PDB file of C-alpha atoms and ligand atoms in Angstrom:
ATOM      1  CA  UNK A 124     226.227  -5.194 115.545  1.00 73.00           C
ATOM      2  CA  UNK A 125     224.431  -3.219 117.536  1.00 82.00           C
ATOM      3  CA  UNK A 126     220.749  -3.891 118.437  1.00 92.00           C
ATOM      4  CA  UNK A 127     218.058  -2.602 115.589  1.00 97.00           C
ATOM      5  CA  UNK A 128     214.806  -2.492 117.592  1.00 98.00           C
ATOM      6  CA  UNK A 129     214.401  -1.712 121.282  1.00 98.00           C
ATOM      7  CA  UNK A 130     213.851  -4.710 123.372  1.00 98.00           C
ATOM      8  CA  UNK A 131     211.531  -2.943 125.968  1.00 98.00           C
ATOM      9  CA  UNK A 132     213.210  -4.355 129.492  1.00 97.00           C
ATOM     10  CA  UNK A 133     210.800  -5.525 131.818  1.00 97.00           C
ATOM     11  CA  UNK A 134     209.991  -2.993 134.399  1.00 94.00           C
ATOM     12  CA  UNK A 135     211.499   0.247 132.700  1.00 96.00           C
ATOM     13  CA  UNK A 136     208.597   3.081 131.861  1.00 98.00           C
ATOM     14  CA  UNK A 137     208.805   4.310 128.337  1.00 98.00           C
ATOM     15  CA  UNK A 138     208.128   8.124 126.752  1.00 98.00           C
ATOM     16  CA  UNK A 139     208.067   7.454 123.429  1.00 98.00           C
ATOM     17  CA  UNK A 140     209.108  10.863 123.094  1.00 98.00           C
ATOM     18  CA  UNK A 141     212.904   9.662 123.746  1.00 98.00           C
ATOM     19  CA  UNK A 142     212.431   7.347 121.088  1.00 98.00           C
ATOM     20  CA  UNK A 143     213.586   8.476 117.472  1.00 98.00           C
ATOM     21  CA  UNK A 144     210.826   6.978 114.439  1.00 98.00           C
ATOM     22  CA  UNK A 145     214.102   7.376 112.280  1.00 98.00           C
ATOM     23  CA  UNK A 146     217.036   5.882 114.848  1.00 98.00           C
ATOM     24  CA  UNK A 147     219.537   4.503 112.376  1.00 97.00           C
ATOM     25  CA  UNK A 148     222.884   2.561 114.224  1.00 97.00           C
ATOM     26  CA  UNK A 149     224.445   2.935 110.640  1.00 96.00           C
ATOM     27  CA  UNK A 150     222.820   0.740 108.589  1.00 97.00           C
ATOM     28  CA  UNK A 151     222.440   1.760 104.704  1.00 97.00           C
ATOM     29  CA  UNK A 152     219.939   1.009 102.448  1.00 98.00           C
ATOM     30  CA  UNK A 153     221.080  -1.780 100.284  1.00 98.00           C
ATOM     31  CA  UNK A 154     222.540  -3.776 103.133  1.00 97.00           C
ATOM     32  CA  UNK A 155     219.471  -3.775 104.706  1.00 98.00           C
ATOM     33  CA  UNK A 156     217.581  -5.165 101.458  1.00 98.00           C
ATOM     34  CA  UNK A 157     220.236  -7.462 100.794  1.00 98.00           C
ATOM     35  CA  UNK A 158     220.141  -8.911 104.341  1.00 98.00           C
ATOM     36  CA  UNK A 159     216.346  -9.033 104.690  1.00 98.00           C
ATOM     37  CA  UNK A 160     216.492 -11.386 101.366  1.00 98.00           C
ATOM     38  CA  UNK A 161     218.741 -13.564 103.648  1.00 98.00           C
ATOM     39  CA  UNK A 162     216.790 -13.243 106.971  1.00 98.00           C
ATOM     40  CA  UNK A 163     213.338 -14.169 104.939  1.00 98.00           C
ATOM     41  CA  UNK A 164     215.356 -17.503 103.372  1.00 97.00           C
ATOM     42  CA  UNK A 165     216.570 -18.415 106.902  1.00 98.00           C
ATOM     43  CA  UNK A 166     212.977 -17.739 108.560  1.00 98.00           C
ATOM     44  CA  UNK A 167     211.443 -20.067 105.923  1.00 97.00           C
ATOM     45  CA  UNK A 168     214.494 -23.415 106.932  1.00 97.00           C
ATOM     46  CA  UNK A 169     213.659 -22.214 110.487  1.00 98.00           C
ATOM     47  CA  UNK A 170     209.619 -22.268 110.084  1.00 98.00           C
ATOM     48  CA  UNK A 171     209.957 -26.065 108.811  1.00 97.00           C
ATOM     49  CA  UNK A 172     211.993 -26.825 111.599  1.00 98.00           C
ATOM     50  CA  UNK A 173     209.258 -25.367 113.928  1.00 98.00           C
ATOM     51  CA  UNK A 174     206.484 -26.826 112.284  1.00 97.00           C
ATOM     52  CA  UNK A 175     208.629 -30.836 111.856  1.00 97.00           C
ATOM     53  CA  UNK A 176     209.212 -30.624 115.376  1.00 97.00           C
ATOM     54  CA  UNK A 177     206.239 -29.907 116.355  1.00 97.00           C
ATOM     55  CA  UNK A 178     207.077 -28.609 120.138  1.00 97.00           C
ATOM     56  CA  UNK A 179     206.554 -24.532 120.125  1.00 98.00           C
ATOM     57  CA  UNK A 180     204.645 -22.023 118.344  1.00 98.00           C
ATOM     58  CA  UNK A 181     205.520 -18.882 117.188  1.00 98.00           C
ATOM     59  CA  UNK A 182     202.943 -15.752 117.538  1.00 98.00           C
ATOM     60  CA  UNK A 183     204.329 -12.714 116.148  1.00 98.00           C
ATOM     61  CA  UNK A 184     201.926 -10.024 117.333  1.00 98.00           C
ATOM     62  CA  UNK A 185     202.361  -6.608 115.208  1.00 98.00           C
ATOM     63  CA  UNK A 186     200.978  -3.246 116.696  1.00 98.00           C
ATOM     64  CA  UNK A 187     201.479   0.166 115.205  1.00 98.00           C
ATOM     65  CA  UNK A 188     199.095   3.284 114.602  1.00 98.00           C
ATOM     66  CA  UNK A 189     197.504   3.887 110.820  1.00 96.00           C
ATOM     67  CA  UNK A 190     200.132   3.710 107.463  1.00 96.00           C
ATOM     68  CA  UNK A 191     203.054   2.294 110.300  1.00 98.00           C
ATOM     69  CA  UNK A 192     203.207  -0.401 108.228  1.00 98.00           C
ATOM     70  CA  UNK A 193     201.904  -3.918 109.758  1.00 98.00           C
ATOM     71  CA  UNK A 194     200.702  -5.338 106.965  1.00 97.00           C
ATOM     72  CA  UNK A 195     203.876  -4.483 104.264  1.00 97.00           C
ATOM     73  CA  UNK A 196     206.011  -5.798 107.665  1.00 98.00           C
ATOM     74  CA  UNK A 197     204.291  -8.848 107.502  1.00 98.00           C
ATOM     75  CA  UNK A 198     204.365  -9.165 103.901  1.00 97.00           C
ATOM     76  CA  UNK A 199     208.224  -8.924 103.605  1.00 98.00           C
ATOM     77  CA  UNK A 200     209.726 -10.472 106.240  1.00 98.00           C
ATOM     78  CA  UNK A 201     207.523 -14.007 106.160  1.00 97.00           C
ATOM     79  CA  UNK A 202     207.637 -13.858 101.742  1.00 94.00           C
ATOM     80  CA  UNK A 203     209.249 -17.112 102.053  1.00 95.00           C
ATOM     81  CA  UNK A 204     206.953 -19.358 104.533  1.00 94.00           C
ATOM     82  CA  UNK A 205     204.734 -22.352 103.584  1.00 90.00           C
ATOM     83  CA  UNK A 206     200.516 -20.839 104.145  1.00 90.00           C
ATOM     84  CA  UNK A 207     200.301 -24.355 105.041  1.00 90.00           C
ATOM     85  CA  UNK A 208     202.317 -23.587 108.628  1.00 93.00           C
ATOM     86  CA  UNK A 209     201.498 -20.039 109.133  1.00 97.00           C
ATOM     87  CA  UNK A 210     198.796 -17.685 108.907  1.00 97.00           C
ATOM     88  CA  UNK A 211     197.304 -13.833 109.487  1.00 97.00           C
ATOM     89  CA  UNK A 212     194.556 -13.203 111.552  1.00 98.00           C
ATOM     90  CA  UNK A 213     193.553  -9.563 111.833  1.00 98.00           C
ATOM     91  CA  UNK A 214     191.328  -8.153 114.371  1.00 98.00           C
ATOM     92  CA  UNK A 215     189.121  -5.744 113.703  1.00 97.00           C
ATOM     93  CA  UNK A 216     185.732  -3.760 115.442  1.00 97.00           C
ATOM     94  CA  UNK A 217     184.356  -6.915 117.657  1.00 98.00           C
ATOM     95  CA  UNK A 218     181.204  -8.569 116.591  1.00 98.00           C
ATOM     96  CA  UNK A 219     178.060  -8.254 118.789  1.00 98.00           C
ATOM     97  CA  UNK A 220     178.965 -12.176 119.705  1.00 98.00           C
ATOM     98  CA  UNK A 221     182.524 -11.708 120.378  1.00 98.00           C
ATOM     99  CA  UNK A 222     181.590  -8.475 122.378  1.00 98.00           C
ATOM    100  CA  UNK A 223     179.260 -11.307 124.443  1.00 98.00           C
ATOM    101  CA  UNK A 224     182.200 -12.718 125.698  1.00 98.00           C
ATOM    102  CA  UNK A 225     185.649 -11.460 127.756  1.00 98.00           C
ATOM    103  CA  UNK A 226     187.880  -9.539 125.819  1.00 98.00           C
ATOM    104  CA  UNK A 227     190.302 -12.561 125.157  1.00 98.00           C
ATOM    105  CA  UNK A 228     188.170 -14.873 123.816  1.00 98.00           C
ATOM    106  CA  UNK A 229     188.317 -14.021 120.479  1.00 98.00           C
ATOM    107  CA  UNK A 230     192.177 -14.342 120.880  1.00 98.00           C
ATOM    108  CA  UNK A 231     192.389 -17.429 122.669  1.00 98.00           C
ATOM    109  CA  UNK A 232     190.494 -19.443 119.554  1.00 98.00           C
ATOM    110  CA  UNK A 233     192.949 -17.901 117.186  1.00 98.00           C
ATOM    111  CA  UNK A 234     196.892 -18.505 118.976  1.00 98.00           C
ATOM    112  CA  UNK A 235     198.924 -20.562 117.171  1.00 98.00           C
ATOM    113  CA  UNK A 236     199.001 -24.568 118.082  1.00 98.00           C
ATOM    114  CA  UNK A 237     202.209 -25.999 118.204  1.00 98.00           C
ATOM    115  CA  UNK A 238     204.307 -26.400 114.778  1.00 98.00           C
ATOM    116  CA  UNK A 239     202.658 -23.486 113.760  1.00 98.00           C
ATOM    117  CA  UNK A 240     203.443 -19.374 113.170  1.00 98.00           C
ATOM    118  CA  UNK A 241     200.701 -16.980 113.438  1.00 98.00           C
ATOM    119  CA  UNK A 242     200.766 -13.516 113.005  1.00 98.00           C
ATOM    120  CA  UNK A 243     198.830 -11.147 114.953  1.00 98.00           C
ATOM    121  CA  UNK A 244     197.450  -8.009 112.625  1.00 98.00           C
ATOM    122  CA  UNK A 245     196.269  -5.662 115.538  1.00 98.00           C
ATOM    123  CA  UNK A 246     195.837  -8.067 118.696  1.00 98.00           C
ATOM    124  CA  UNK A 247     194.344  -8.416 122.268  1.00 98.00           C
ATOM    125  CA  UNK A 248     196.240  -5.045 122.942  1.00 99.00           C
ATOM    126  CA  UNK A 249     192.978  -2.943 121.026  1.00 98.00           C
ATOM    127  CA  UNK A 250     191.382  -3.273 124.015  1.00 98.00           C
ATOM    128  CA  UNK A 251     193.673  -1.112 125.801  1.00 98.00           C
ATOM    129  CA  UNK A 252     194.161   1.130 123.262  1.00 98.00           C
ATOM    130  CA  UNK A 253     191.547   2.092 121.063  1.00 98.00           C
ATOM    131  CA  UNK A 254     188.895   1.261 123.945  1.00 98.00           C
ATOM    132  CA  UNK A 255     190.543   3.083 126.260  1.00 98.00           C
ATOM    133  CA  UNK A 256     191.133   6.071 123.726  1.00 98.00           C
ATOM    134  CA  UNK A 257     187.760   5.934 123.133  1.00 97.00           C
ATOM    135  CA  UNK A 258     186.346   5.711 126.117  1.00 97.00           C
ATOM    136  CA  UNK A 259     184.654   2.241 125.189  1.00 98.00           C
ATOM    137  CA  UNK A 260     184.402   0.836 128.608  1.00 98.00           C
ATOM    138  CA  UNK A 261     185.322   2.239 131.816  1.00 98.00           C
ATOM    139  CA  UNK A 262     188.882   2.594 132.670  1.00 98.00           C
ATOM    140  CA  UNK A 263     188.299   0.293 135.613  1.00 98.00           C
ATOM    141  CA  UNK A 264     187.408  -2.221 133.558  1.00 98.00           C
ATOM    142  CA  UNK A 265     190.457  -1.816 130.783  1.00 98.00           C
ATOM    143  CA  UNK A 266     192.770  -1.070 133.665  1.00 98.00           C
ATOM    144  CA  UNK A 267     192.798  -4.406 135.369  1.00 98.00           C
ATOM    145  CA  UNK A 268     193.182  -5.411 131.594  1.00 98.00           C
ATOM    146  CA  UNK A 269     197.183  -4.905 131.722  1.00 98.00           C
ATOM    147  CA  UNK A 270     197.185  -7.699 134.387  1.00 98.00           C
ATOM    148  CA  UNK A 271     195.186  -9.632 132.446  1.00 98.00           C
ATOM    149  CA  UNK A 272     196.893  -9.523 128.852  1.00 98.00           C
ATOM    150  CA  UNK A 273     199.940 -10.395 130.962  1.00 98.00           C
ATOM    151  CA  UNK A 274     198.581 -13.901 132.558  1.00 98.00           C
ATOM    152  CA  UNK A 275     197.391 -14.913 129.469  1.00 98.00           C
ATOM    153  CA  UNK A 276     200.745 -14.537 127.629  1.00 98.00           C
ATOM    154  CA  UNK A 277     201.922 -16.150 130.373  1.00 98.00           C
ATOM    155  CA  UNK A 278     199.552 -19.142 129.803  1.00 98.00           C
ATOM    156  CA  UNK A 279     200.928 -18.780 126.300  1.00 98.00           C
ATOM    157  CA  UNK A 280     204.352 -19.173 127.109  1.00 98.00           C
ATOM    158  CA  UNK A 281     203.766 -21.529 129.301  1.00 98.00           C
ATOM    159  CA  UNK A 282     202.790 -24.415 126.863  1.00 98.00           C
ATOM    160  CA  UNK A 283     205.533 -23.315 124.383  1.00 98.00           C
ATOM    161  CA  UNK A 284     204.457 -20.349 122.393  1.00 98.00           C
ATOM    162  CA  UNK A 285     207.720 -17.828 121.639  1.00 98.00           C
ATOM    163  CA  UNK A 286     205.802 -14.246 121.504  1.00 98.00           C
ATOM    164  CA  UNK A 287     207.402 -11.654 119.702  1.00 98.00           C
ATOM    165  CA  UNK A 288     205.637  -8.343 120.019  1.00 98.00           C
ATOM    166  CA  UNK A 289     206.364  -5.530 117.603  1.00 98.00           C
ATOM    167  CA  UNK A 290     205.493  -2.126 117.840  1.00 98.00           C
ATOM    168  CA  UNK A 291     205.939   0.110 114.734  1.00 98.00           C
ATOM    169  CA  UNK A 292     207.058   3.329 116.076  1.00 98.00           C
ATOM    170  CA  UNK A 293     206.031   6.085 112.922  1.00 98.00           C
ATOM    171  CA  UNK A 294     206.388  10.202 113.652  1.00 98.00           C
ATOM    172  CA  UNK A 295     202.781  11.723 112.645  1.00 98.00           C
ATOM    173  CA  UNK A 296     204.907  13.888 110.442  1.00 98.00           C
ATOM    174  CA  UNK A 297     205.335  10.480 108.361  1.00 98.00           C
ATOM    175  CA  UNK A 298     201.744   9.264 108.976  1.00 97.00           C
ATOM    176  CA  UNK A 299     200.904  12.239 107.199  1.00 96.00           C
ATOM    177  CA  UNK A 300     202.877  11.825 104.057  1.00 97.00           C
ATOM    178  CA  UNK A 301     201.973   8.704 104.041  1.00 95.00           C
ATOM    179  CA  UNK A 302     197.846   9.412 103.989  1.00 94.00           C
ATOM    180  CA  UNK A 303     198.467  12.207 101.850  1.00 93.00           C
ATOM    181  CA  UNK A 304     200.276   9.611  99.363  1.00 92.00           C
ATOM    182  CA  UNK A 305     197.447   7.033  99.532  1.00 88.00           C
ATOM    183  CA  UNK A 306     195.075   9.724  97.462  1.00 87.00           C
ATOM    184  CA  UNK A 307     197.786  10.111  94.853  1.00 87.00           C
ATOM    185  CA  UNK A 308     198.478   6.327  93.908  1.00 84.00           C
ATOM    186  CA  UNK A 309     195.495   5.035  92.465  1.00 79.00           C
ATOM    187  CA  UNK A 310     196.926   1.633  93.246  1.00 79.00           C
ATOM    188  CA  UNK A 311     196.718   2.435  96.971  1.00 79.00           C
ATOM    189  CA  UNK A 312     193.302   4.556  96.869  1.00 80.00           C
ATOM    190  CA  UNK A 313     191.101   1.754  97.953  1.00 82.00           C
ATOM    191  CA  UNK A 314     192.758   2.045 101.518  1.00 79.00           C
ATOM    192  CA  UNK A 315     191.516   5.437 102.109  1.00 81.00           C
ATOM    193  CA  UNK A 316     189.377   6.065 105.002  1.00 85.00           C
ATOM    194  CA  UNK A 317     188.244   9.081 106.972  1.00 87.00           C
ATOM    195  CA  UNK A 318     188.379   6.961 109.892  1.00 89.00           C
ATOM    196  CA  UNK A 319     192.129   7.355 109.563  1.00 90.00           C
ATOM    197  CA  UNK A 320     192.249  10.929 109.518  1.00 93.00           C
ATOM    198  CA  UNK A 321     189.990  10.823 112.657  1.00 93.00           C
ATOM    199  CA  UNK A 322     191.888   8.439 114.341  1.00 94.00           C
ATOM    200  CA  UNK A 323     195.309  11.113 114.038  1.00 95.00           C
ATOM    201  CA  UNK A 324     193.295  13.656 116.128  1.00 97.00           C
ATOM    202  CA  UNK A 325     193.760  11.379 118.773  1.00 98.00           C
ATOM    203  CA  UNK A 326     197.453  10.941 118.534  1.00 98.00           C
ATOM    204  CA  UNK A 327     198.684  12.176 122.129  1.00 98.00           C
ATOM    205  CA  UNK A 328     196.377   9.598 123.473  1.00 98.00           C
ATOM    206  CA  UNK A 329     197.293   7.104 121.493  1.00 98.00           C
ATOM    207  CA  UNK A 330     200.645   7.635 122.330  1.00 98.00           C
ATOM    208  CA  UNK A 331     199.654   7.934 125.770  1.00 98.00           C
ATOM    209  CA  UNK A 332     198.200   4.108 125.479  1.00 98.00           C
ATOM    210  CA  UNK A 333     201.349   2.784 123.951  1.00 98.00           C
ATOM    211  CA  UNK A 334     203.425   4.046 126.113  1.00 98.00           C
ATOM    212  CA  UNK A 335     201.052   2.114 129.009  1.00 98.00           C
ATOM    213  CA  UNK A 336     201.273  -1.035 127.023  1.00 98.00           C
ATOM    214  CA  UNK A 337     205.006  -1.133 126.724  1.00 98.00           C
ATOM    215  CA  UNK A 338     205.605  -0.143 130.198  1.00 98.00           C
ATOM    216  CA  UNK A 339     203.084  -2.722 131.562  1.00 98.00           C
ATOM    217  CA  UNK A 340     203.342  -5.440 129.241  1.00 98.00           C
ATOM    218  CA  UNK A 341     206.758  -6.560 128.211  1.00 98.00           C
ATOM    219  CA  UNK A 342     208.110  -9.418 130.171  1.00 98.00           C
ATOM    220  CA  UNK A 343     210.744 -12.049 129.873  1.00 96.00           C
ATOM    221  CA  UNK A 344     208.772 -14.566 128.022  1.00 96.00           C
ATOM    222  CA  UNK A 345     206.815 -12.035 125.717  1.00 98.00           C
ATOM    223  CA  UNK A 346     208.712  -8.810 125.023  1.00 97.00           C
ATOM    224  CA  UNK A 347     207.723  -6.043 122.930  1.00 98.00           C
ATOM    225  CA  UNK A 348     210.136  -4.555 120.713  1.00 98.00           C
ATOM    226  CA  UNK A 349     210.036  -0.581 119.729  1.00 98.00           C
ATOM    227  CA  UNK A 350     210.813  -0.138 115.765  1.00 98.00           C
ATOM    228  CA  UNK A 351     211.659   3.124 114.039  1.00 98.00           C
ATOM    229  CA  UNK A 352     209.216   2.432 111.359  1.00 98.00           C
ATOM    230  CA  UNK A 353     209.655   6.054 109.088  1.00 98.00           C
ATOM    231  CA  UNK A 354     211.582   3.841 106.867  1.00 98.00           C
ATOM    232  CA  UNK A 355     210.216   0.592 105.781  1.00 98.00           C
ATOM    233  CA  UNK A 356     213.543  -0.766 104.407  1.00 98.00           C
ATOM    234  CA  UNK A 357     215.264  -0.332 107.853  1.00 98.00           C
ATOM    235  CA  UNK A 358     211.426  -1.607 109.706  1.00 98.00           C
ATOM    236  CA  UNK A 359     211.390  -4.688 107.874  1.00 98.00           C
ATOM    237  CA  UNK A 360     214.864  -5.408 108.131  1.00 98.00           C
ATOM    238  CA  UNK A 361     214.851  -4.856 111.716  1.00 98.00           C
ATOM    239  CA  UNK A 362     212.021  -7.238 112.233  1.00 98.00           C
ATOM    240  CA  UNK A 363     213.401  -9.885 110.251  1.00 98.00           C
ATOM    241  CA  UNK A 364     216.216  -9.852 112.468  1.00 98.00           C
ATOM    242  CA  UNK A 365     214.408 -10.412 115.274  1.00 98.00           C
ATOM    243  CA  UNK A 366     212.293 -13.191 114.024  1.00 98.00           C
ATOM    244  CA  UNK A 367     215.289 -15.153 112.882  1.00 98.00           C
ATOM    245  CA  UNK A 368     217.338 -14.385 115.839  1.00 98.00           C
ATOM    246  CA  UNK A 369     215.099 -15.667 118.433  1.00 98.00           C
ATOM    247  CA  UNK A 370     214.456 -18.980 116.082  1.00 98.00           C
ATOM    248  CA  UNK A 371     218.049 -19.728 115.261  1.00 98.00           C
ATOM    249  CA  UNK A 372     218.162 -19.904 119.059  1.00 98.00           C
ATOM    250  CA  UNK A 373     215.833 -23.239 119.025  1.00 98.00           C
ATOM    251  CA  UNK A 374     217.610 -24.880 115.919  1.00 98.00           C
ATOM    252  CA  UNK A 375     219.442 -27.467 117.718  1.00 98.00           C
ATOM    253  CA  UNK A 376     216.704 -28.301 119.851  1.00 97.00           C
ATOM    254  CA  UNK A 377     214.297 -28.957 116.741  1.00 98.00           C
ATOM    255  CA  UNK A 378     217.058 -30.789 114.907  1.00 98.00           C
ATOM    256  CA  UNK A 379     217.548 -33.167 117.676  1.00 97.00           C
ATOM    257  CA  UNK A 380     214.094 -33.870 117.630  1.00 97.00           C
ATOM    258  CA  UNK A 381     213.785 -34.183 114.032  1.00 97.00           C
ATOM    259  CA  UNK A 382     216.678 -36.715 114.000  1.00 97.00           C
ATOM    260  CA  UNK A 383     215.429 -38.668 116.462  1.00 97.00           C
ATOM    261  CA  UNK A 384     211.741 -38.638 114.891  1.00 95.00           C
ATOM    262  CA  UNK A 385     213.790 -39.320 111.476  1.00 96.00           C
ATOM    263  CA  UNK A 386     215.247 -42.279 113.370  1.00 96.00           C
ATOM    264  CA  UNK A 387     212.258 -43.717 114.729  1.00 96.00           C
ATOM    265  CA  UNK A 388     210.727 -43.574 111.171  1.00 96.00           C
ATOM    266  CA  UNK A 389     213.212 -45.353 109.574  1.00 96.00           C
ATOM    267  CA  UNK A 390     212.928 -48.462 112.431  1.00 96.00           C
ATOM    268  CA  UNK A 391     209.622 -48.493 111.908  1.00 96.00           C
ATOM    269  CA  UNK A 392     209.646 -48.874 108.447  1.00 95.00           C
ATOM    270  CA  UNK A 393     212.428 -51.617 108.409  1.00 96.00           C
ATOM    271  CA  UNK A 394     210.559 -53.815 111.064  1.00 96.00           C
ATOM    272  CA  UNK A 395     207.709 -53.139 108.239  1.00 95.00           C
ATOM    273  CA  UNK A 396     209.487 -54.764 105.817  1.00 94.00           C
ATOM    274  CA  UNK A 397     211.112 -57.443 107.554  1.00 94.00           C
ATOM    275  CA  UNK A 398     207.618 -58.598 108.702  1.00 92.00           C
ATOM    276  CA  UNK A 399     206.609 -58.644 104.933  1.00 86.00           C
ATOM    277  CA  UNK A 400     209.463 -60.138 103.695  1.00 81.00           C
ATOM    278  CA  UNK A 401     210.127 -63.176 106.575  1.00 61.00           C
TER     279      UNK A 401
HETATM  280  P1  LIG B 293     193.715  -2.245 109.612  1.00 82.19           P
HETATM  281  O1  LIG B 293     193.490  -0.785 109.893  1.00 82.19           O
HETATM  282  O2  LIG B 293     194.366  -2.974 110.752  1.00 82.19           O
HETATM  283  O3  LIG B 293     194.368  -2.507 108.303  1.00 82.19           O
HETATM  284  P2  LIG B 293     190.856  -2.412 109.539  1.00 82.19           P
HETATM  285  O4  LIG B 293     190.736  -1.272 108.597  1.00 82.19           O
HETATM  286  O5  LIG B 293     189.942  -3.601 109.418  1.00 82.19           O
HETATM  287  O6  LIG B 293     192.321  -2.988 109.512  1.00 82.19           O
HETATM  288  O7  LIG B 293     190.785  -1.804 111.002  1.00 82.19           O
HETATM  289  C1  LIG B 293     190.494  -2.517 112.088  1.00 82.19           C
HETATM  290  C2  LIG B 293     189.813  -1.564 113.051  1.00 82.19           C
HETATM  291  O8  LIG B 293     189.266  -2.324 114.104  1.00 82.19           O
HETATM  292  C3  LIG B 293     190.753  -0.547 113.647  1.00 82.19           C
HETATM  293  O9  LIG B 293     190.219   0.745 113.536  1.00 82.19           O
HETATM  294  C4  LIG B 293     190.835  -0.971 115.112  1.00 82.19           C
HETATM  295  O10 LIG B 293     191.033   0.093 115.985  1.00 82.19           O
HETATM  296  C5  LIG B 293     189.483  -1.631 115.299  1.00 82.19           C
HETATM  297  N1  LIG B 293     189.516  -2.578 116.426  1.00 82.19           N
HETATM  298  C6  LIG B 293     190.296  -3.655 116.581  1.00 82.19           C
HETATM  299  N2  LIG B 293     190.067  -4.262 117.771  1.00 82.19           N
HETATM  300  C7  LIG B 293     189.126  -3.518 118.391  1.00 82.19           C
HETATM  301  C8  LIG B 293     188.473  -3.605 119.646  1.00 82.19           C
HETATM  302  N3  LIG B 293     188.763  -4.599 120.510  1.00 82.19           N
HETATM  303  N4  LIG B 293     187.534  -2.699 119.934  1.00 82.19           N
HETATM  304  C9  LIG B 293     187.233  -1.710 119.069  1.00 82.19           C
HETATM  305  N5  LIG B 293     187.819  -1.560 117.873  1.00 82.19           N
HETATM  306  C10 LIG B 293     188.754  -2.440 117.527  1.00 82.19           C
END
């Protein structure tokens, strides 16, 4: 089959512009459901795996502008893991004490220790975008921040954490619909917000910081992955896909651990009872 999302290769320089919000490789509608029902079973055998075996982490980091869809993502593709090995963290406007320190402190306290999945909502990379669209510090100081981001993914990495970076590619043709929808459904008026509105003046730019962010910041050992997001069926299929795909590739691993813990238990606990009993 082919690929769903666009692995961003390390080194390539993106225009977003060549990449089409509604790409479709032929997938239809009820397949897609069907399979993400599947995927989200899979990701839940493959999350107690990760969490039994203890040895990586999984951080899942989503990224996307207003209405793309990070939290509905998030909500259907991990409907079937345990809270008690996974959690959200979102990041929003800093506080004063979190603007008192770097950048990535905030993030460090917050990545996932091993056995466990956590999921990014907005990340580390709102310092090079909304900062920089916003002129929040100078671009000296977010452009070394590229460099930066990339080390400490690296550090990551480095003591087992799988990173999976998604970003939700929307049109602002959809973003539009889609703000225009939130005033209609009552159910979904409460997430109104001028900001939003304010925030799509600034599109270009936006687009402008993406583009920097995938070009700069997909590597080998935490790649970002582009996803048509116009429609959510084929977004959150697509993710799902990559979730359980790059899992499925530790399985043996964290069975071979789990037998041998398994193994270990089951010694201990019969020396246990031949103490007791001789
Ligand atoms: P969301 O829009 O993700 O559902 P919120 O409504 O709480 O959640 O929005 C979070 C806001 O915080 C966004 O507008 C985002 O741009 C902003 N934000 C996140 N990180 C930073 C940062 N480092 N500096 C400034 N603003 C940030």
């Amino acid at each position: 089959m082919d690929p769903l999302t666009f692995k961003i290769e390390p080194g390539s320089t993106i225009d977003l512009r060549e990449y089409d919000p509604r790409y479709n490789p032929g997938i239809e509608r009820e397949q897609a459901e069907t399979g993400l029902a599947q995927l989200a079973l899979e990701i839940d055998e493959l999350q107690e795996l990760l969490f039994g075996a203890a040895r990586h982490s999984l951080l899942v980091i989503m990224q996307g502008m207003d209405t793309s869809g990070k939290d509905g993502t998030v909500r259907k593709v991990f409907s079937q893991i345990s809270p008690l090995g996974s959690y959200v963290h979102g990041f929003g406007v800093p506080t004063p004490e979190e603007l008192s320190h770097d950048f990535l402190w905030r993030v460090h306290k917050v990545a996932p220790a091993k056995g466990k999945i956590g999921i990014f909502n907005r990340s580390h990379y709102e310092d090079v975008l909304v900062v920089r669209v916003h002129n929040l510090v100078p671009p000296e100081v977010w452009g070394e921040r590229y460099a930066m981001i990339n080390n400490f993914e690296h550090l990551l990495a480095a003591n087992n954490t799988i990173i999976l970076k998604f970003f939700l590619h929307i049109s602002k043709e959809e973003q539009e619909e889609r703000l225009l929808k939130r005033e209609e459904e009552t159910e979904k008026a409460w997430k109104l917000s001028s900001g939003d509105w304010r925030e799509r003046t600034y599109w270009d730019e936006y687009m402008a910081a993406y583009e920097d962010v995938l070009t700069k910041c997909s590597t080998s050992h935490a790649p970002w992955h582009l996803v048509p997001a116009d429609r959510k069926w084929y977004r959150n299929y697509a993710v799902a896909h990559v979730v359980a795909d790059t899992l499925r590739g530790y399985r043996d691993q964290w069975m071979e651990k789990l037998r041998v813990m398994g193994a270990e238990a089951k010694a201990d606990l019969a020396a246990f009872r031949q103490e007791k009993g001789g």
